[in-house]
Coordinates of C-alpha atoms in Angstrom, one line a residue:
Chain A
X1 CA 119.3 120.2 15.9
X2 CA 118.1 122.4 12.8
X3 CA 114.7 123.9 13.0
X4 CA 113.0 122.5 10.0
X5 CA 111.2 125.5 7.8
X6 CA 107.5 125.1 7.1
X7 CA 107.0 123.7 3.4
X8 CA 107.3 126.8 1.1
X9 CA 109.1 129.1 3.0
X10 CA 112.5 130.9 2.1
X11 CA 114.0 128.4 4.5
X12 CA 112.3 125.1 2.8
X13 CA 114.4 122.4 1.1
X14 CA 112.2 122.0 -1.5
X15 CA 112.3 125.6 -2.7
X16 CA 116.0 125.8 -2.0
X17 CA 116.1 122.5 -4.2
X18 CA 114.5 123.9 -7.0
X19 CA 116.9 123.5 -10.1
X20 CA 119.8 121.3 -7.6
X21 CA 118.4 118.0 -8.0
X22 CA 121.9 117.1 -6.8
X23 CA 121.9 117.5 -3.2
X24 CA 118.8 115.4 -3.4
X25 CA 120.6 112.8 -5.3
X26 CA 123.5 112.8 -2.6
X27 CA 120.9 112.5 0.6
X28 CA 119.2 109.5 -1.4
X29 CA 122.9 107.6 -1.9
X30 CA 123.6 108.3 1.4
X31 CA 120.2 106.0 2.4
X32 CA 120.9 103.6 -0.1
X33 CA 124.8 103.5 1.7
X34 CA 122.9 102.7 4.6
X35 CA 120.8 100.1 3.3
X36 CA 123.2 97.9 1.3
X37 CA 125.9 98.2 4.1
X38 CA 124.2 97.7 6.8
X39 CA 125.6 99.1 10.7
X40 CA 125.0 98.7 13.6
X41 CA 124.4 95.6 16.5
X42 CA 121.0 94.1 16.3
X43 CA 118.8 96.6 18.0
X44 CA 120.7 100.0 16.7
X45 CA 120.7 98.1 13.0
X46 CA 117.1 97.6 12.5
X47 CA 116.9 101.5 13.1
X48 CA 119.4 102.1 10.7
X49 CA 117.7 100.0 8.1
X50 CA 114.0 101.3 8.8
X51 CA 114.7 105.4 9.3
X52 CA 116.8 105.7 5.8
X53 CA 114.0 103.0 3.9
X54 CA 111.3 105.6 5.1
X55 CA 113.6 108.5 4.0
X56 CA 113.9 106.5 0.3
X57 CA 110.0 105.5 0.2
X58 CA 108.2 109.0 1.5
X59 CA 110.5 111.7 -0.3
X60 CA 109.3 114.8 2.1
X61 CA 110.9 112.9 4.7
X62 CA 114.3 112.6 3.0
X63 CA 114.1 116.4 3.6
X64 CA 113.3 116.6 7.0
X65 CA 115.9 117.3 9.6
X66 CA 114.6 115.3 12.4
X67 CA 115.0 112.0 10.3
X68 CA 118.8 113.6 9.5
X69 CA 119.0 114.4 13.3
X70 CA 118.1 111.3 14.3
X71 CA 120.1 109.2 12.1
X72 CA 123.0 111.0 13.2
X73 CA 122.3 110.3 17.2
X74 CA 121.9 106.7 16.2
X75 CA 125.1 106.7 14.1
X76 CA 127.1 108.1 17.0
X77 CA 125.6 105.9 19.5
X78 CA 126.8 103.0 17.6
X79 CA 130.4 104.7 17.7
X80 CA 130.2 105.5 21.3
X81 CA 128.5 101.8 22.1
X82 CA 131.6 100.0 20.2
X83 CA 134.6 102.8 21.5
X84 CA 137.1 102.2 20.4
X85 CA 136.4 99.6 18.3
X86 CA 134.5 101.5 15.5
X87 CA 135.5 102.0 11.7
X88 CA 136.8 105.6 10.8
X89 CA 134.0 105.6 8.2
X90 CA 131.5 105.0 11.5
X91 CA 132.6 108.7 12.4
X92 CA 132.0 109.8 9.1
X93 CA 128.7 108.8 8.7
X94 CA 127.5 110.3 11.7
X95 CA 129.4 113.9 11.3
X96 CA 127.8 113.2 7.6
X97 CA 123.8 112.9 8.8
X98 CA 124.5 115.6 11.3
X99 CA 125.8 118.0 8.9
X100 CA 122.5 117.1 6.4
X101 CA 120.4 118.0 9.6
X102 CA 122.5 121.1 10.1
X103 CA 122.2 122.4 6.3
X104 CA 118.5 121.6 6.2
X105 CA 117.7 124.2 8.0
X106 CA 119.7 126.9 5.9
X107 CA 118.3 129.6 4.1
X108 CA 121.3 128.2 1.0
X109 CA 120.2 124.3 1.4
X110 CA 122.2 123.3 -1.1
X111 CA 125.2 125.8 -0.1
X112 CA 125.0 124.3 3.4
X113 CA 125.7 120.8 2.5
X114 CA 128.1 121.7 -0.2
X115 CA 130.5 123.6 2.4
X116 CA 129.8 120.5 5.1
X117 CA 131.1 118.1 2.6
X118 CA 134.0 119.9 1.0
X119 CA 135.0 120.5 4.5
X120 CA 134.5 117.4 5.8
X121 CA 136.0 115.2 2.9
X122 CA 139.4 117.4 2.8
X123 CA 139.4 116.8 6.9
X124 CA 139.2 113.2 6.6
X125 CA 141.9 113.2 3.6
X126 CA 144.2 115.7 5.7
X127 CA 144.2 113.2 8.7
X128 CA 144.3 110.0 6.4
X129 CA 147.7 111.5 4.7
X130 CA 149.2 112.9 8.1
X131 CA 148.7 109.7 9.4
X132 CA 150.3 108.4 7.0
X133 CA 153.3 110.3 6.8
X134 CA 153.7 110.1 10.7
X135 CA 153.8 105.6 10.6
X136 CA 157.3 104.7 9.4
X137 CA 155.9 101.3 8.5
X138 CA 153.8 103.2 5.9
X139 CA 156.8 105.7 4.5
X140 CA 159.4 102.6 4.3
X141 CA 156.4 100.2 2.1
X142 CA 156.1 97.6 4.9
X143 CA 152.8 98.2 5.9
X144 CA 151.4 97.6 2.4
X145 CA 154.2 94.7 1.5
X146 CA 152.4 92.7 4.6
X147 CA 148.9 94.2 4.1
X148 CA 148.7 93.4 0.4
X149 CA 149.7 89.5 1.7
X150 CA 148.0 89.2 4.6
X151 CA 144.7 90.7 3.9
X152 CA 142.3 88.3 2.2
X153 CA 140.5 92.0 0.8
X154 CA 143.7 92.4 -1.8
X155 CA 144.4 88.5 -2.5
X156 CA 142.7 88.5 -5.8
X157 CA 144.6 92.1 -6.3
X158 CA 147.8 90.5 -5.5
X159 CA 147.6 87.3 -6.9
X160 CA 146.6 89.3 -10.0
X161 CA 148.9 91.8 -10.7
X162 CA 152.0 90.4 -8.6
X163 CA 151.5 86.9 -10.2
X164 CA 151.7 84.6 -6.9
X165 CA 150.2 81.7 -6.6
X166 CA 147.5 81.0 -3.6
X167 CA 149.9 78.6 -2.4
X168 CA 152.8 81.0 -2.4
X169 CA 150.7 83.1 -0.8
X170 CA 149.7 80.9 2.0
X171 CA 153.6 80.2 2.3
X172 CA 154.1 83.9 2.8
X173 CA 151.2 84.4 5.0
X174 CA 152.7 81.7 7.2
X175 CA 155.8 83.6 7.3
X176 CA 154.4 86.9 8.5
X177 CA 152.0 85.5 11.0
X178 CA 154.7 83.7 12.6
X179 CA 154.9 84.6 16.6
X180 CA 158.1 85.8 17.4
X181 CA 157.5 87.3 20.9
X182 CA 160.0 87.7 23.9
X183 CA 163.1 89.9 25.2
X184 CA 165.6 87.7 22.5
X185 CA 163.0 86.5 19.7
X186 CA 164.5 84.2 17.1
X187 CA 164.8 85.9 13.9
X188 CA 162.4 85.3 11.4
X189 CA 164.2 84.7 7.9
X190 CA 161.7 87.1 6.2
X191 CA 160.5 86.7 2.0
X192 CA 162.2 86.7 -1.2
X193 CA 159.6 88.9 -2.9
X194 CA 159.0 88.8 -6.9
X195 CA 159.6 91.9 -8.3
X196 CA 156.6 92.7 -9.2
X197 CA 155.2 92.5 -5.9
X198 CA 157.7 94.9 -4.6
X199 CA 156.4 97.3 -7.3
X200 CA 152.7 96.2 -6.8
X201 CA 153.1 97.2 -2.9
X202 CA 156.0 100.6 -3.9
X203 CA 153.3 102.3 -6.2
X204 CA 150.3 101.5 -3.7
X205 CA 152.4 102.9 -1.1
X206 CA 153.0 106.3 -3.4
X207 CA 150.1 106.4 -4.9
X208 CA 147.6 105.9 -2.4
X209 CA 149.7 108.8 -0.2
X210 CA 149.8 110.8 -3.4
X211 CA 146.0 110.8 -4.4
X212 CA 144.7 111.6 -0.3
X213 CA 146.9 115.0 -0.2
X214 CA 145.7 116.1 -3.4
X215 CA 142.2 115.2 -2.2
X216 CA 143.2 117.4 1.6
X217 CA 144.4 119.9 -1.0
X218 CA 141.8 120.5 -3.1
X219 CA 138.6 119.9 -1.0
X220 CA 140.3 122.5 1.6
X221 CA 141.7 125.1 -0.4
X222 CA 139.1 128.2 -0.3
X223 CA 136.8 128.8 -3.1
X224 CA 136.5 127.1 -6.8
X225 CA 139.0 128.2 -8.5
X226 CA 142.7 126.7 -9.1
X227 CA 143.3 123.1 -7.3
X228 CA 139.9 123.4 -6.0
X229 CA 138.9 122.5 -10.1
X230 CA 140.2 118.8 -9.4
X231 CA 137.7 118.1 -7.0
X232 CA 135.4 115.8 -8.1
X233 CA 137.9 114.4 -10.8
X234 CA 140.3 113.7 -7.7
X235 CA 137.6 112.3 -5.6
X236 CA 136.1 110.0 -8.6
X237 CA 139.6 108.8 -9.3
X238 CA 140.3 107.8 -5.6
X239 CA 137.1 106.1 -5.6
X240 CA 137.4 103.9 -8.8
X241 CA 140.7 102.8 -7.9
X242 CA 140.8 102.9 -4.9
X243 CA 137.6 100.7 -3.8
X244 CA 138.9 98.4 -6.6
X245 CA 140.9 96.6 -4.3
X246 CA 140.3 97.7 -0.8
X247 CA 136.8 96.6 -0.6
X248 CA 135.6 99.3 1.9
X249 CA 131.9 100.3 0.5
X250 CA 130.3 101.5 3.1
X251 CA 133.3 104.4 3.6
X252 CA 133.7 105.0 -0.5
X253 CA 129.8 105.5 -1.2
X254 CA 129.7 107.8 1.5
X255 CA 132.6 110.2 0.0
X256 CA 130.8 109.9 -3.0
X257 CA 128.0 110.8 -2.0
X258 CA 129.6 113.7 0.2
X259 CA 131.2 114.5 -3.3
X260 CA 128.0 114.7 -5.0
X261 CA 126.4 117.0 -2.5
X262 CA 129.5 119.9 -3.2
X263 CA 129.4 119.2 -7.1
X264 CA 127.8 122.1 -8.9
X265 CA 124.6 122.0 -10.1
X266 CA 125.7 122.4 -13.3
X267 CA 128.2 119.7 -13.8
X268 CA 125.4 117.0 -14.9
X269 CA 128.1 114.7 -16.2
X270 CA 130.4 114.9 -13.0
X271 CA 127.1 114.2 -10.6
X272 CA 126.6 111.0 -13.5
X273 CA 130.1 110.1 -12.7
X274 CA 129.4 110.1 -9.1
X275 CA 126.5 107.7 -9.4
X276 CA 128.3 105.7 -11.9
X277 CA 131.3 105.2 -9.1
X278 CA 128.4 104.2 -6.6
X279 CA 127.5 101.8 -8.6
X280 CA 131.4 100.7 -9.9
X281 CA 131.5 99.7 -5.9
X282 CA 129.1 97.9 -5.9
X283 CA 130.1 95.8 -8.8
X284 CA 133.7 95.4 -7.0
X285 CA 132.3 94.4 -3.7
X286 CA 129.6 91.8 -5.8
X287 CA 132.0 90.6 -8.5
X288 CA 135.5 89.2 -7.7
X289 CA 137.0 90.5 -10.7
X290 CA 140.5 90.6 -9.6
X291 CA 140.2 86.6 -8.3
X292 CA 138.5 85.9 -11.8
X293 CA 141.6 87.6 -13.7
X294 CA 144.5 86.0 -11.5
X295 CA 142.6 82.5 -12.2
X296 CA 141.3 83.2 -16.0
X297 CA 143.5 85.9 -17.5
X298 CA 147.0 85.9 -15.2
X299 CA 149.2 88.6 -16.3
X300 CA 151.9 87.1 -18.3
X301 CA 155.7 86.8 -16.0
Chain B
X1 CA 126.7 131.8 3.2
X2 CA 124.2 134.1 5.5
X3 CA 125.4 135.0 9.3
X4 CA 122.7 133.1 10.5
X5 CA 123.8 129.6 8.3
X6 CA 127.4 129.5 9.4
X7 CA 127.4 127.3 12.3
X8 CA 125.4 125.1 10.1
X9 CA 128.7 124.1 8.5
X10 CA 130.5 124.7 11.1
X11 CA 129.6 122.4 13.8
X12 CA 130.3 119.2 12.0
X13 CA 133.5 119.7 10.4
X14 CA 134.8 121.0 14.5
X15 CA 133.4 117.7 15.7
X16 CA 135.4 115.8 13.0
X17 CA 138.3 117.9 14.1
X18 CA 138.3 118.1 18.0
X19 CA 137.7 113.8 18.0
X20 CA 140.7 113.5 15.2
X21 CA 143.1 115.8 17.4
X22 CA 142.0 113.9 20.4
X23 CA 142.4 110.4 18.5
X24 CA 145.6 111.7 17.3
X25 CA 146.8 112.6 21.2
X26 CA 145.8 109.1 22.3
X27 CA 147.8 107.1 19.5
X28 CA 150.8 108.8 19.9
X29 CA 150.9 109.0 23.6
X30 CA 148.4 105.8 25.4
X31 CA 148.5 103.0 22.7
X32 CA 145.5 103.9 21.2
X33 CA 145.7 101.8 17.5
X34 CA 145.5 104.4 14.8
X35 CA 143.3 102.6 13.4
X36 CA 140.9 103.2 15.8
X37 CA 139.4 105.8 17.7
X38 CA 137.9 108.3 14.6
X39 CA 141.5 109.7 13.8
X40 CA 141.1 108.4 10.2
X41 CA 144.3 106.4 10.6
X42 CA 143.7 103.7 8.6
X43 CA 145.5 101.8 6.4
X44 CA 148.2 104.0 7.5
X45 CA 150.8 101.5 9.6
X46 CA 150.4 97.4 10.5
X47 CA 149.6 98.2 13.9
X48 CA 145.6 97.8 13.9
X49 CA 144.0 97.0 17.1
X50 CA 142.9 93.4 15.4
X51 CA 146.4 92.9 14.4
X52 CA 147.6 93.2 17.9
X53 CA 147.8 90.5 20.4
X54 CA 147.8 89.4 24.0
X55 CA 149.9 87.5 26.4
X56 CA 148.5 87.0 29.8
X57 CA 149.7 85.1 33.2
X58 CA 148.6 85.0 36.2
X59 CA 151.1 85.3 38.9
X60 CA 151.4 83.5 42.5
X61 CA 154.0 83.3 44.3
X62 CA 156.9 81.1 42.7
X63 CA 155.2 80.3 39.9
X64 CA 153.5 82.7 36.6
X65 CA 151.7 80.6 34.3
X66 CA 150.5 81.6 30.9
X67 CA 146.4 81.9 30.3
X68 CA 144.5 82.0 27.2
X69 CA 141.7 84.5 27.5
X70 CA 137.7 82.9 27.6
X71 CA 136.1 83.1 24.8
X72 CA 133.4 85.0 26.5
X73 CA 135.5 87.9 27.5
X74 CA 136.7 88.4 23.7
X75 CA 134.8 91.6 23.3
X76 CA 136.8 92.9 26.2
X77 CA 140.2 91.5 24.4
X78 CA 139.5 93.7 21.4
X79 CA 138.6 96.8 22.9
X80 CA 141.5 96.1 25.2
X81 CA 144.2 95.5 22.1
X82 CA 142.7 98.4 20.4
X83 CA 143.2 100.8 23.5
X84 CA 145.2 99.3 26.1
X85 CA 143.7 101.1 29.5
X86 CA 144.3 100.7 33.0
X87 CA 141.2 100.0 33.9
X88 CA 140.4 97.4 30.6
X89 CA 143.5 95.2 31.8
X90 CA 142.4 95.5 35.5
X91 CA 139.0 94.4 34.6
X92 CA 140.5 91.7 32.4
X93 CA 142.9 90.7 35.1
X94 CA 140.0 89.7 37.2
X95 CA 138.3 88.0 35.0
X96 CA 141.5 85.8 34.5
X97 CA 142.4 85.6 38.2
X98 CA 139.0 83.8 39.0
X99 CA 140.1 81.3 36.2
X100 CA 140.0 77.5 37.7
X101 CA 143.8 76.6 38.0
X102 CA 145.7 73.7 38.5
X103 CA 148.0 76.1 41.0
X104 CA 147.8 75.9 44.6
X105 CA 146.7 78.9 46.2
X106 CA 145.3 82.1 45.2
X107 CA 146.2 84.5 42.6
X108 CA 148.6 87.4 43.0
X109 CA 148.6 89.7 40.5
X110 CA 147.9 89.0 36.6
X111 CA 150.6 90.0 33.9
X112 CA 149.3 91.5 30.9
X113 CA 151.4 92.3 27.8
X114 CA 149.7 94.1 24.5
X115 CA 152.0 93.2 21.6
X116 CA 152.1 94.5 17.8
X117 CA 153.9 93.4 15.0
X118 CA 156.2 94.8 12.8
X119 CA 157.3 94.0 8.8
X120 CA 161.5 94.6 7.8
X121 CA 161.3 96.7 5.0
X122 CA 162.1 94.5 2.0
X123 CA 161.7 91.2 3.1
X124 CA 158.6 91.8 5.5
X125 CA 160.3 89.6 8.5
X126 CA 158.1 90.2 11.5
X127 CA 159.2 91.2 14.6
X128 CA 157.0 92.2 17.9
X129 CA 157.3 94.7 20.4
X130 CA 155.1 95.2 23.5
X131 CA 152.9 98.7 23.5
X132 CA 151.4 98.5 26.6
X133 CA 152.2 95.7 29.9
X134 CA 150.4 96.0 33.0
X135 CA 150.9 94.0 35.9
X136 CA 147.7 94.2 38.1
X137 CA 147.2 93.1 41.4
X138 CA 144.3 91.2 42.7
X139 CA 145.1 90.3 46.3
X140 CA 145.1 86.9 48.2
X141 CA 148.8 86.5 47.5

C-alpha cells in the first residue's frame, strides 16, 4: 500500500494536481463506473457502492490512498470469491484501484497513473488480440457469425444492419442451440445466411481484431511520439463503436477512464472526448437505439 | 519517473501480467474457458464457460443413467463448466451420487462430461466436443 503524503508536501496529490485537473477527472469516472455498474454479491456490493460515493461526496478522500487501497482489496476479493467465474473487466478494476493507490503516493502523481494506465490498457489489448489470434473459431468468423445471433446484446445490431427479422432470428437461434452431443452426432444442416449478415459478422471479425492491436501498439510502444500519437484517438474510437453494440459498460468506462488518466494535461478537447464517450455509454446501455432503427428506420434490402 | 516511484507503476501492470500468463497456461492446457480466469480472452472464441454444458450419470453396476444437476448445486455447475477440475467434478459427483434413484443399489461411480460447442464456418452448423470427462468413483458399488 502507498504511504499517503501529509497535505502540502512535495509528495501531496493536491500539489501534484495543481494545473492536471485530469487525473482527478479520471479517479472521479472511475467512482461514478462503480456506482452506475454496480459489483459485487450483496455484502462485498454495498462496500462497493458506499467507499466510491464517499470518494465522489468528500473530495480529499478521492485522493487518499487507503480508500484506493481498499477498493482494490475489495475488488479482488470479489474476483477471488467468484474464481473462476469473474469478468475480465473484474481484474481490471482491481489492478486499476491498486494502481491509483500505488501512484498516490508518487512524488509525479499524475506521471504515476499516466504510466499505470498506458501500461495497463496496452496489456489488456495485447492479451485481448493474442487471444484472438490463437481461437480458430475467431480467425475463420464463426465465433461472431454465432455470437452476433445468439447473443440477445447484438440483436438490435443484427436485426439492424443485417436486416433479419426477430422471427428469422429465433429460427436461427433454434438452429445453433440445437444439442448435437455423442461419439456419431447427427449433422446439423446449418444457416443459409443473407449476405449482409456474412459481411455484418466478416468486418466485426476484422475490425474488432484490427482496432485491439493498434490499441496493444500504441499504448505499449515507449514514449509519445510516432504510434503512441493515436492513443487516445484509438482508444475513443474503440469505445464509441465498440460499446455501441456490445453493451459492456462497466469494462468500457473503465478504459476510458484509464485513458483519461494518461491523456496530457494539455489536450482539453481529447479529456472532453473522454467524458463525452462516458457518457455515449451510457446512452447505449439506456437507449436501445439499434432495436428502435431495425423496428422504425430498417436499412433498405 | 523518480527511482523511488517506479514500482509504483510497476507492481500493477506485473500483476495484470503474471494472472494473464497464468490464465493463458490454464486455457490451453486444463480447460480453463478463455473467457474466464483474468486472461482477457473474451469475445475471442464460442467456447465461454456459460456456453458450455454438462452431461452427467451415475453409474451402478449394469445400468448408467443420466441425471440433471439440482438446482441448488448450479453455482458449483458454472464454476465447474468454466474450469473443469478434479476436485469440482468429484465434489459434484457426490452431490449427484446421494441423488434419490429409482435404481436398486448404491452408486458406483458418477460419469461427468464438460461439452462446448462449435459453429462451421459459413453456415454456423454446430457441433460439440467434450473438453473435459471425469469418471469419479464414490464407493458402495
Amino acid at each position: 500500500m502507498a504511504a499517503e503524503a501529509a497535505p502540502g508536501s512535495v509528495g501531496s496529490f493536491g500539489g501534484a494536481l495543481k494545473g492536471d485537473r485530469g487525473a482527478d477527472l479520471a479517479l472521479r469516472l472511475t467512482l461514478v463506473a462503480l456506482l452506475l455498474s454496480p459489483i459485487g454479491g450483496p455484502g462485498l456490493r454495498l462496500l462497493l457502492l458506499a467507499l466510491p460515493a464517499a470518494g465522489l461526496v468528500f473530495p480529499p478522500l478521492l485522493r487518499r490512498a487507503s480508500l484506493w487501497g481498499l477498493l482494490g482489496t475489495l475488488a479482488a476479493l470479489r474476483v477471488a470469491l467468484d474464481w473462476p467465474l469473474a469478468d475480465n473487466h473484474a481484474y481490471l478494476l482491481a489492478y486499476w484501484c491498486l494502481a491509483v493507490a500505488f501512484s498516490l503516493g508518487a512524488r509525479d502523481v499524475p506521471g504515476a497513473l499516466a504510466r499505470n494506465a498506458r501500461v495497463l490498457v496496452g496489456l489488456v489489448f495485447a492479451f485481448a488480440t493474442l487471444w484472438k489470434i490463437l481461437s480458430p473459431d475467431y480467425l475463420d468468423g464463426s465465433f461472431l457469425g454465432a455470437t452476433l445471433l445468439l447473443d440477445p446484446r447484438f440483436e438490435g445490431a443484427t436485426r439492424w444492419f443485417a436486416g433479419i427479422s426477430l422471427e428469422d432470428l429465433e429460427a436461427h437461434r433454434a438452429v445453433l442451440r440445437a444439442h448435437v452431443d455423442g461419439l456419431q452426432p447427427a449433422a446439423v444442416a446449418g444457416l443459409e445466411l443473407a449476405h449482409r449478415f456474412s459481411w455484418m459478422a466478416t468486418g466485426a471479425t476484422l475490425w474488432t481484431v484490427a482496432i485491439e492491436a493498434l490499441l496493444a501498439v500504441v499504448f505499449l510502444w515507449p514514449g509519445e511520439r510516432g504510434p503512441a500519437r493515436l492513443r487516445d484517438a484509438a482508444l475513443l474510437v474503440f469505445a464509441a463503436s465498440t460499446y455501441s453494440v456490445a453493451t459492456v459498460e462497466g469494462f468500457g468506462w473503465l478504459l476510458l477512464a484509464m485513458g483519461l488518466a494518461q491523456c496530457p494535461a494539455e489536450r482539453r478537447r481529447t479529456r472532453l472526448a473522454y467524458v463525452a464517450a462516458f457518457a455515449l455509454i451510457l446512452f447505449y446501455r439506456e437507449v436501445p437505439w439499434a432495436v428502435w432503427l431495425a423496428e422504425h428506420a430498417p436499412l433498405p434490402t | 519517473m523518480s527511482e523511488h516511484d517506479r514500482w509504483r507503476w510497476r507492481v500493477a501492470p506485473a500483476l495484470l501480467l503474471a494472472v494473464a500468463l497464468v490464465q493463458l497456461a490454464l486455457a490451453r492446457g486444463a480447460g480453463l474457458s478463455p473467457w474466464s480466469g483474468g486472461g482477457f480472452g473474451m469475445f475471442s472464441t464460442s467456447d465461454a464457460g456459460g456456453r458450455r454444458h454438462v452431461h452427467a450419470s451415475v453409474l451402478r453396476p449394469g445400468l448408467e443413467r443420466e441425471v440433471a444437476v439440482p438446482p441448488e448445486r448450479s453455482d458449483d455447475l458454472l464454476r465447474l463448466l468454466a474450469f473443469p477440475t478434479r476436485a469440482r467434478a468429484e465434489g459434484l459427483a457426490r452431490a449427484l451420487a446421494a441423488l434419490p434413484s429409482p435404481d436398486y443399489g448404491p452408486a458406483s461411480a458418477v460419469r461427468i462430461q464438460i461439452w462446448r460447442t462449435r459453429f462451421a464456418p459459413g453456415t454456423l452448423a454446430p457441433s460439440n466436443q467434450i473438453v473435459r470427462e471425469f469418471e469419479v468413483p464414490v464407493g458402495g458399488g
